[in-house]
PDB file of C-alpha atoms in Angstrom:
ATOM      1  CA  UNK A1170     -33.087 -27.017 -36.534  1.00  0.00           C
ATOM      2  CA  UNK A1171     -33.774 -25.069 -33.049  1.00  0.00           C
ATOM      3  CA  UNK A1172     -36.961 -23.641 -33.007  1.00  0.00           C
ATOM      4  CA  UNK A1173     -38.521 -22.603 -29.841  1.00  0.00           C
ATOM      5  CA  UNK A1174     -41.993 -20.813 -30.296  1.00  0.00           C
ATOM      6  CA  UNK A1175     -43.846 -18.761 -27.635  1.00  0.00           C
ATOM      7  CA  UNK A1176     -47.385 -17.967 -27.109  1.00  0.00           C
ATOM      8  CA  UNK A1177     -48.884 -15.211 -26.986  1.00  0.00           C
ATOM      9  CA  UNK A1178     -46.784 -13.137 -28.760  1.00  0.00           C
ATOM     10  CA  UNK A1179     -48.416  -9.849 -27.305  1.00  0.00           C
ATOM     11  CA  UNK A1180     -50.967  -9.456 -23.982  1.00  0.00           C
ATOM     12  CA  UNK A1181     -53.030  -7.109 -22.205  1.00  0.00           C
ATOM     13  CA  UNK A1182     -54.539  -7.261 -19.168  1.00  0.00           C
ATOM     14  CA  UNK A1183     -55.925  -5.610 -16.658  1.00  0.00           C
ATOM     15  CA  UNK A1184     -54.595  -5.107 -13.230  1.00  0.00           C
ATOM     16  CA  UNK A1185     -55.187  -8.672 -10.914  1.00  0.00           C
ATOM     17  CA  UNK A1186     -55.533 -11.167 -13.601  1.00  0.00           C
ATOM     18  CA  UNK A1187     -53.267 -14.141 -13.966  1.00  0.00           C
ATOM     19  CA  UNK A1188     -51.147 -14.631 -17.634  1.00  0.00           C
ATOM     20  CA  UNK A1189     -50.494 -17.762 -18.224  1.00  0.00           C
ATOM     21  CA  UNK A1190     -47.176 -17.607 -21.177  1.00  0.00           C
ATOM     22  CA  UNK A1191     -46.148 -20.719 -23.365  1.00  0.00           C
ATOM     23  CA  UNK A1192     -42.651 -21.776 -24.435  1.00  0.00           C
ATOM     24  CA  UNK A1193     -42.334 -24.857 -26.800  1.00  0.00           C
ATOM     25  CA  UNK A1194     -39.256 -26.106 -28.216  1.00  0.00           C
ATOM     26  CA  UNK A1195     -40.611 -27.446 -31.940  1.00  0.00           C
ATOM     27  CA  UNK A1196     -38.059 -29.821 -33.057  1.00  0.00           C
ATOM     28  CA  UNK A1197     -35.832 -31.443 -30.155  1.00  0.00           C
ATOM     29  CA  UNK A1198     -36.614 -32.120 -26.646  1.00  0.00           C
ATOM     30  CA  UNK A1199     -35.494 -29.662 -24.105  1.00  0.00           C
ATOM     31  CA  UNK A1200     -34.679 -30.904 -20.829  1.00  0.00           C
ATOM     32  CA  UNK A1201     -34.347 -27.371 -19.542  1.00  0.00           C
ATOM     33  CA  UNK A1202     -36.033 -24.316 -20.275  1.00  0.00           C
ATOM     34  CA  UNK A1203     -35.192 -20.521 -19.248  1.00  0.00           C
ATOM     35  CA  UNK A1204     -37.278 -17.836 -18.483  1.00  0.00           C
ATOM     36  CA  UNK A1205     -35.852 -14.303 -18.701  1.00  0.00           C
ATOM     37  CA  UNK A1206     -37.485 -11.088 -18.467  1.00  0.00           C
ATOM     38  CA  UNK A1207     -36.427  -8.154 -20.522  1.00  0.00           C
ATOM     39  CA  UNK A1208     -37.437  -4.092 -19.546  1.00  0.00           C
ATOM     40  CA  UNK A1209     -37.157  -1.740 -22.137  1.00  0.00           C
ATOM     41  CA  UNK A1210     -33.453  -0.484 -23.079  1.00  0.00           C
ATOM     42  CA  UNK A1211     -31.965  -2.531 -19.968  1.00  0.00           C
ATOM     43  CA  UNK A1212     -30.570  -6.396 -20.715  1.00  0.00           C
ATOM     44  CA  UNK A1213     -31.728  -9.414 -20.061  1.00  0.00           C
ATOM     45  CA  UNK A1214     -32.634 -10.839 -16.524  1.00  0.00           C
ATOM     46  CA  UNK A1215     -32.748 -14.504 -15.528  1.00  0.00           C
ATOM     47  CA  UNK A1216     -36.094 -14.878 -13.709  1.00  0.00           C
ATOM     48  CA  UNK A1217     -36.048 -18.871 -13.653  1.00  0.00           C
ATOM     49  CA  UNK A1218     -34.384 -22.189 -14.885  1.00  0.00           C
ATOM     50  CA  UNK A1219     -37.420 -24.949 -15.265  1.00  0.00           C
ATOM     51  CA  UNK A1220     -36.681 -28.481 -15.331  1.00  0.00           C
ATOM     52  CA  UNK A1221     -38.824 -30.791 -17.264  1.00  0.00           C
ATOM     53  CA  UNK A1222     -40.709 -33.080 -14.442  1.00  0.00           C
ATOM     54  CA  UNK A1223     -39.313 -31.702 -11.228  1.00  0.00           C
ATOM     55  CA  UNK A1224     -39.518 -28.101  -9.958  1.00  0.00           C
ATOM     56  CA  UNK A1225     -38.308 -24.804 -10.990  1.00  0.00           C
ATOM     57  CA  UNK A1226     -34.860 -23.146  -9.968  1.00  0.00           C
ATOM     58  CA  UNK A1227     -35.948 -18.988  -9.130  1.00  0.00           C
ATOM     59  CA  UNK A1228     -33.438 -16.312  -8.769  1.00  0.00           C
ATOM     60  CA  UNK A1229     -32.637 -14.187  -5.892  1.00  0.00           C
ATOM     61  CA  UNK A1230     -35.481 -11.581  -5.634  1.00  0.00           C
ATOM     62  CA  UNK A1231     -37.867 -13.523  -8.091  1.00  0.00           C
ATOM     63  CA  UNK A1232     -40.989 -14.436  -5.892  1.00  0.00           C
ATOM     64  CA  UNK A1233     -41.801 -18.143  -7.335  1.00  0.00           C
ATOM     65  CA  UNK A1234     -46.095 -17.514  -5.754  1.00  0.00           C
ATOM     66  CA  UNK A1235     -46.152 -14.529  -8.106  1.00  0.00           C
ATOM     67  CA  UNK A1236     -44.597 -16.307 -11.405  1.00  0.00           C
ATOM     68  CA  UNK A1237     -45.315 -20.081 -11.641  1.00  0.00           C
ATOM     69  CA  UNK A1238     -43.753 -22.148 -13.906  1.00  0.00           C
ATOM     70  CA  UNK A1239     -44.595 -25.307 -14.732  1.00  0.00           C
ATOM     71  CA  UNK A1240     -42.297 -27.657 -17.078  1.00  0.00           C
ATOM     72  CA  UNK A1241     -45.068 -30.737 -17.896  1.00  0.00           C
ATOM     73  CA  UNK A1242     -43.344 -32.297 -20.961  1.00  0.00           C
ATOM     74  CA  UNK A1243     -39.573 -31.942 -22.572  1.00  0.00           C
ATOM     75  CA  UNK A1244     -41.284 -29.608 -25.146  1.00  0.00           C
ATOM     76  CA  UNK A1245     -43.368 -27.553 -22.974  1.00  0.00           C
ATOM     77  CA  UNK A1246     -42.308 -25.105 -20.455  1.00  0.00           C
ATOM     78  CA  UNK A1247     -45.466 -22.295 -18.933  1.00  0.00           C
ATOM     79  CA  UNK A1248     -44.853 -19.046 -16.931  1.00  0.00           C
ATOM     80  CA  UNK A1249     -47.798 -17.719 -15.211  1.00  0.00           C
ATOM     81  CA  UNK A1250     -48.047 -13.939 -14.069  1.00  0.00           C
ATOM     82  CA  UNK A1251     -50.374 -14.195 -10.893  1.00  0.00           C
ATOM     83  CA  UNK A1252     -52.281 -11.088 -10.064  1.00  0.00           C
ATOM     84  CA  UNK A1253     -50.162  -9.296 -12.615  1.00  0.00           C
ATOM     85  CA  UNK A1254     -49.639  -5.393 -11.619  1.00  0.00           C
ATOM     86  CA  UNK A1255     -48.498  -2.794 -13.723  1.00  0.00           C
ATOM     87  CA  UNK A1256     -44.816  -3.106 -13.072  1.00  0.00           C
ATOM     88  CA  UNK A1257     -44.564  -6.850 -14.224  1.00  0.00           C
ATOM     89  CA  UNK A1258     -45.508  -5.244 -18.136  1.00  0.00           C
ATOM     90  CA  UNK A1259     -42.523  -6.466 -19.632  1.00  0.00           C
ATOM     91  CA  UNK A1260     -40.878  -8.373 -22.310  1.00  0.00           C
ATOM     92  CA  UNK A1261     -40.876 -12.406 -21.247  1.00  0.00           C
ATOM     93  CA  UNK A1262     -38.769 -14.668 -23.350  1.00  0.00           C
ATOM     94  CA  UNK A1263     -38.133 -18.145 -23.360  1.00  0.00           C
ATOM     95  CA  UNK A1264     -35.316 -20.117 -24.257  1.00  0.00           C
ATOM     96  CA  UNK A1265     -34.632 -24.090 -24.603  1.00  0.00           C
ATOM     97  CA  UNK A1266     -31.434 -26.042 -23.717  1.00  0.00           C
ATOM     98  CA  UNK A1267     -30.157 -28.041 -26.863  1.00  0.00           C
ATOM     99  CA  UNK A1268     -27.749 -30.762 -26.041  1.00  0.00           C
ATOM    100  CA  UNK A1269     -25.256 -31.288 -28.763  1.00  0.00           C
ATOM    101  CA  UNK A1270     -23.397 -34.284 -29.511  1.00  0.00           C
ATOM    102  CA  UNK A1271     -20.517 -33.117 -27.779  1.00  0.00           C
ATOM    103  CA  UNK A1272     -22.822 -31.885 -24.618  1.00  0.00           C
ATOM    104  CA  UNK A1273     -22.391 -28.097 -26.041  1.00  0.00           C
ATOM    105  CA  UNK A1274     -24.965 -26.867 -24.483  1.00  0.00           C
ATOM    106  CA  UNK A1275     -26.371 -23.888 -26.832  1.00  0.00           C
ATOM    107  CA  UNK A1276     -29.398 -22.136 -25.847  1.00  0.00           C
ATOM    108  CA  UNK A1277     -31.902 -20.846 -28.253  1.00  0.00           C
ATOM    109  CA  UNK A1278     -34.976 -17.952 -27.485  1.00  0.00           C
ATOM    110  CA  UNK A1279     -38.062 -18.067 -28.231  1.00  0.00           C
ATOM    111  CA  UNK A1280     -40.107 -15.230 -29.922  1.00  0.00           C
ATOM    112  CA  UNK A1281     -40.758 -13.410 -26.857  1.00  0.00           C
ATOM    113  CA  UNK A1282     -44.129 -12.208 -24.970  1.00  0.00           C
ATOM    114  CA  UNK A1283     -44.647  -8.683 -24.630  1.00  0.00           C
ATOM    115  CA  UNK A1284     -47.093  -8.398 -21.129  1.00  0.00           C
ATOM    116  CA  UNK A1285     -48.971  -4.615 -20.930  1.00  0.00           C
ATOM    117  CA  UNK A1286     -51.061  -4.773 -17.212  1.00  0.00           C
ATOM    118  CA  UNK A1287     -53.582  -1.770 -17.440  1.00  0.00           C
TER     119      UNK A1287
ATOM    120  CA  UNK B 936     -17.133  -6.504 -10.893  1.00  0.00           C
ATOM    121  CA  UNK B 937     -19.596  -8.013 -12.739  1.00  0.00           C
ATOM    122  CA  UNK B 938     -19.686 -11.307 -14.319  1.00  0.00           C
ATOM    123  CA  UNK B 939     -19.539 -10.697 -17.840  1.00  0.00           C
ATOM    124  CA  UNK B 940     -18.791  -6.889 -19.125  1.00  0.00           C
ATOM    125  CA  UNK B 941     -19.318  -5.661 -22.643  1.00  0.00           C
ATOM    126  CA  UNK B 942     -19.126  -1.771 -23.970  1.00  0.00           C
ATOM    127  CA  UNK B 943     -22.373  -0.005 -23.812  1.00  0.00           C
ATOM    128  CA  UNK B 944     -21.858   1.794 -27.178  1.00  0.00           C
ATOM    129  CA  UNK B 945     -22.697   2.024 -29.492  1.00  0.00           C
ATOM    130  CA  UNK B 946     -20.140   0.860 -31.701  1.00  0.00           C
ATOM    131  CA  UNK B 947     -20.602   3.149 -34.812  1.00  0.00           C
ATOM    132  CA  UNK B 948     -18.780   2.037 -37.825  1.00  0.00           C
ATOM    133  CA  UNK B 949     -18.867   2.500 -41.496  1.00  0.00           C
ATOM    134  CA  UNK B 950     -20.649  -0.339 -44.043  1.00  0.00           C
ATOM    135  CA  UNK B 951     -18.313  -2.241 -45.138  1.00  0.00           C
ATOM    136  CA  UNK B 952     -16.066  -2.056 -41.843  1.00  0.00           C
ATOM    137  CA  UNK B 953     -14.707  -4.287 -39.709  1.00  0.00           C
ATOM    138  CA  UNK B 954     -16.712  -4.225 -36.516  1.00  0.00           C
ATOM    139  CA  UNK B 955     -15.099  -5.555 -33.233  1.00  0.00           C
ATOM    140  CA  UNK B 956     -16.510  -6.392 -30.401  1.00  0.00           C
ATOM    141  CA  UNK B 957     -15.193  -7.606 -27.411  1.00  0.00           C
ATOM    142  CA  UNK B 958     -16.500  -9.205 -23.699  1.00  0.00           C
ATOM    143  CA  UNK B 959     -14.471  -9.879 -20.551  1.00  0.00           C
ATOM    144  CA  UNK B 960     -15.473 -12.067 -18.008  1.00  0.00           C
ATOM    145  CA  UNK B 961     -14.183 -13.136 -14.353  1.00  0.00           C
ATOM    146  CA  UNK B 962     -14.917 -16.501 -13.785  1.00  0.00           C
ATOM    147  CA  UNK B 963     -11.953 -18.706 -15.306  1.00  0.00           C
ATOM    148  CA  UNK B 964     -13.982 -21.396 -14.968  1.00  0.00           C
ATOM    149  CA  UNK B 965     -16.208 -20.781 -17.491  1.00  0.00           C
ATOM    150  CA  UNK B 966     -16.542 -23.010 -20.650  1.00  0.00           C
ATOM    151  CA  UNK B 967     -18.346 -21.969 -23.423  1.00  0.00           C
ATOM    152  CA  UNK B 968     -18.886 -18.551 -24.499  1.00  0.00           C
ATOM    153  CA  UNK B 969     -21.390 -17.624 -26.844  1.00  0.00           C
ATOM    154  CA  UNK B 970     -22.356 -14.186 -28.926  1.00  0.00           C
ATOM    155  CA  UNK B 971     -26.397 -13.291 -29.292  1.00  0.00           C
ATOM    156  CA  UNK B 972     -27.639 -10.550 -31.345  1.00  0.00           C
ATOM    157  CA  UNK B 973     -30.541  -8.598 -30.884  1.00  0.00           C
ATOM    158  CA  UNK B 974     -32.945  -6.472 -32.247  1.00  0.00           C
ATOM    159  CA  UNK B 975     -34.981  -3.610 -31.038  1.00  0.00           C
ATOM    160  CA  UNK B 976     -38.179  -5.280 -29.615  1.00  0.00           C
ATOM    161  CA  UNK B 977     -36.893  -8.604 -30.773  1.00  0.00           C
ATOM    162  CA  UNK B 978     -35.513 -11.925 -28.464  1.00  0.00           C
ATOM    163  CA  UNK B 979     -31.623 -12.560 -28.717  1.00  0.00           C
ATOM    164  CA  UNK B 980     -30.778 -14.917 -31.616  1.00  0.00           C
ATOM    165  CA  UNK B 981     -27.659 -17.058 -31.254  1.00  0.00           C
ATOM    166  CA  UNK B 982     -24.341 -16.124 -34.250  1.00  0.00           C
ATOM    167  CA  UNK B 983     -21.978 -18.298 -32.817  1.00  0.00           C
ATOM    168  CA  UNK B 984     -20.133 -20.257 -29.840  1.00  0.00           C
ATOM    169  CA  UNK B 985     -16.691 -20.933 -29.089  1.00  0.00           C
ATOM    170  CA  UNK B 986     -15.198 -23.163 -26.823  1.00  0.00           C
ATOM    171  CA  UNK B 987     -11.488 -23.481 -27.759  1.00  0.00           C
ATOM    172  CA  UNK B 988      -8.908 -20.797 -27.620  1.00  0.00           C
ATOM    173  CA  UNK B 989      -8.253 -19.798 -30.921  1.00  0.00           C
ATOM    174  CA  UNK B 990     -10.199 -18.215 -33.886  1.00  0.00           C
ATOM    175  CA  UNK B 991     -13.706 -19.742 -34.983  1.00  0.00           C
ATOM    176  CA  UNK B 992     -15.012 -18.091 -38.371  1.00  0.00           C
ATOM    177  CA  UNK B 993     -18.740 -18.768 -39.393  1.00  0.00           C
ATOM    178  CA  UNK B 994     -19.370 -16.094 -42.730  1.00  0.00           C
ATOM    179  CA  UNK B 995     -18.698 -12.522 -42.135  1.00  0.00           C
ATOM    180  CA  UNK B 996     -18.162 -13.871 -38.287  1.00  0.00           C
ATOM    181  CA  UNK B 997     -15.420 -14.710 -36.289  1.00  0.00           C
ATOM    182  CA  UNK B 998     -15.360 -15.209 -32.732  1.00  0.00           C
ATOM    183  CA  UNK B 999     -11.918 -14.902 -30.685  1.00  0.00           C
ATOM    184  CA  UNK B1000     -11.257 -16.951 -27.728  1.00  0.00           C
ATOM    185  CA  UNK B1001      -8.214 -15.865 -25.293  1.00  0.00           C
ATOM    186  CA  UNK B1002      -8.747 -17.839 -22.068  1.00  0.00           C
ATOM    187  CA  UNK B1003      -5.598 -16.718 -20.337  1.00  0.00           C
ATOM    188  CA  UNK B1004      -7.173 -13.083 -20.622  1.00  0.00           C
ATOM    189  CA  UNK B1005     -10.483 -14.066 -20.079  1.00  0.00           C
ATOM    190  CA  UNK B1006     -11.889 -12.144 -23.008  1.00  0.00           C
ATOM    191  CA  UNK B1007     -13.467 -13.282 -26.071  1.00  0.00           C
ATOM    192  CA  UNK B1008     -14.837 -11.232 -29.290  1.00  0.00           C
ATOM    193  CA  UNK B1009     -16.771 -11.032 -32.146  1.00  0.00           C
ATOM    194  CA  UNK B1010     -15.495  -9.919 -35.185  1.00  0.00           C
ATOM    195  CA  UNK B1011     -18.080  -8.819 -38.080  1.00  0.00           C
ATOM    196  CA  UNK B1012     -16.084  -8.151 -41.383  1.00  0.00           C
ATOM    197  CA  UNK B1013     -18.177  -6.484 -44.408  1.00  0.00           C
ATOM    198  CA  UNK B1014     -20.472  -4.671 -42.093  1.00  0.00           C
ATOM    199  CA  UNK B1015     -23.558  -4.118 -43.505  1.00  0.00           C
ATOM    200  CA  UNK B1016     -26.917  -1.581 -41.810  1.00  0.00           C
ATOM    201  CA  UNK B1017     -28.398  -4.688 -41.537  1.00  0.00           C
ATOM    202  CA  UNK B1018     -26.184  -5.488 -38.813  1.00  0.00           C
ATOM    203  CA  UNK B1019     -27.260  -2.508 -36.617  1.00  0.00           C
ATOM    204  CA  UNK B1020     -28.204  -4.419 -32.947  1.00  0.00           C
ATOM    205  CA  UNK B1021     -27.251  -4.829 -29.748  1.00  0.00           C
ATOM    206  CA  UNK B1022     -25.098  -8.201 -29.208  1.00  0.00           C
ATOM    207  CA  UNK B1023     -24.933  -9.836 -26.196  1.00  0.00           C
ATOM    208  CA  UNK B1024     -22.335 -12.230 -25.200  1.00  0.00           C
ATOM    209  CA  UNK B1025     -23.140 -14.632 -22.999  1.00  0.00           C
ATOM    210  CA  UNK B1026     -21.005 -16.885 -20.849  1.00  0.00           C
ATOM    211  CA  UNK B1027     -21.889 -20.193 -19.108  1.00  0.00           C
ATOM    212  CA  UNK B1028     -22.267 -20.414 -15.544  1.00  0.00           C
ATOM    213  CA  UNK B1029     -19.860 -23.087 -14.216  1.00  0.00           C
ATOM    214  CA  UNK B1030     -21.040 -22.966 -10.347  1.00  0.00           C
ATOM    215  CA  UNK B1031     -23.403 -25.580 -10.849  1.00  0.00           C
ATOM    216  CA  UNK B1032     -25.042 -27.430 -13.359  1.00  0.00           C
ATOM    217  CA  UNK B1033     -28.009 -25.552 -13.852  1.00  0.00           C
ATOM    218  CA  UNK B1034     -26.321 -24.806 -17.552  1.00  0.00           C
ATOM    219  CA  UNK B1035     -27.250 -21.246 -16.788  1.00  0.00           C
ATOM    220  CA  UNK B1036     -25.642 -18.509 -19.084  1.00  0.00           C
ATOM    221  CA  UNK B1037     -24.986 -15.488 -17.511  1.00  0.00           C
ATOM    222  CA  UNK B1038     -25.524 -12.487 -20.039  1.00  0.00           C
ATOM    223  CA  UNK B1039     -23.393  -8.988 -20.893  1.00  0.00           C
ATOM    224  CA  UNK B1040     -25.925  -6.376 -20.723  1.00  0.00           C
ATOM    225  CA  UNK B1041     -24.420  -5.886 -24.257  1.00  0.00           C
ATOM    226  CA  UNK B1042     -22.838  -3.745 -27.240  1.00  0.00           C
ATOM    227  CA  UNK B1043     -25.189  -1.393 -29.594  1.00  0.00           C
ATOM    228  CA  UNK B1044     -23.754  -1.554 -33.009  1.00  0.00           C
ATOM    229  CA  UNK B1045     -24.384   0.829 -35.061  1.00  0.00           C
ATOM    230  CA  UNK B1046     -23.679   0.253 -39.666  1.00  0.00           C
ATOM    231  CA  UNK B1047     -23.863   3.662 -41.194  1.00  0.00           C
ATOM    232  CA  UNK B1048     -24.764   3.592 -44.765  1.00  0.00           C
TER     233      UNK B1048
END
């Protein structure tokens, strides 16, 4: 199986906090993780690529102080939403690298974090 | 031009109909290609991948590989409602090795009962 699980599935917070978002592949290791961030009817943007043990790879125009992310153990990847405003409410997903026998290298999402800053 | 470019839609089609989608992309270097589908207010779920030219049928499925032409497509035979998303195909990134996929902003489909 590929199961990748994300936590929590739904937040809100008020304007300032910090939102700390898990991603956990469940059954296989996942040397690389991806964090993407999805507003309503537009497609998916690549915010980040984290690397299990070393740091993580941030887009143009993606401000790594404002969204940490912190890749601890090959199962475990966390974004955290620093003094979160109202234009970071989004949807966050997740999704884990699975390395096939033949090095195919399929990706698969996690459940997806929907972030409302009041 | 952008990296990977997929029709809008939607894509409105009969049940029971053959629904085609299709993707172009610009980077010949590119490897493996992959189709997502999507639900409103759900994350992208993964159908299939191809990698060789040629036809690669999983189900009701096929994917279509034509790397000469740089497109590939997703065929969905026996359409049902249940089928009504957005799918997103998805090509990886060969510039590095960051195994990054770079993403169509995608194709609505659209079953009619």
């Amino acid at each position: 199986g590929a199961v990748v699980s994300q936590h929590p599935s739904r937040v809100i917070c008020k304007s300032g906090t910090s939102v700390k978002i898990e991603c956990r592949s469940l059954d296989f290791q996942a040397t690389t993780m991806f964090w993407y961030r999805q507003f309503p009817k537009q497609s998916l943007m690549l915010m980040a690529t984290s690397n299990e043990g070393s740091k993580a790879t941030y887009e143009q125009g993606v401000e790594k102080d404002k969204f940490l992310i912190n890749h601890a153990s090959l199962t475990l990847s966390t974004l955290t939403v620093t003094s979160a405003h109202p234009e970071d409410s989004s949807f966050y997903i997740c999704s884990a690298r699975k390395v096939a026998v033949l090095n195919y290298n399929e990706q698969f999402f996690g459940p997806g974090t929907r972030l409302t800053v009041l | 031009q952008k990296e990977v470019e997929q029709n809008s839609g939607p894509l409105s089609v009969p049940e029971g109909a053959i629904a085609s989608l299709n993707c172009t992309y610009s980077d010949r270097g590119s490897q493996s290609f992959f189709w997502y589908r999507q639900y409103s207010g759900k994350s992208p779920e993964l159908i299939m991948f191809i990698y060789s030219n040629g036809d690669k049928e999983d189900g009701r499925f096929t994917a279509q590989l034509n790397k000469a032409s740089q497109y590939v497509s997703l065929l969905i035979r026996d359409s049902q409602p249940s089928d009504s998303a957005t799918y997103l195909c998805a090509v990886n990134s060969p510039v590095d090795s960051s195994y990054k996929l770079i993403f169509g902003s995608g194709t609505r489909l659209l079953v009619r009962p």
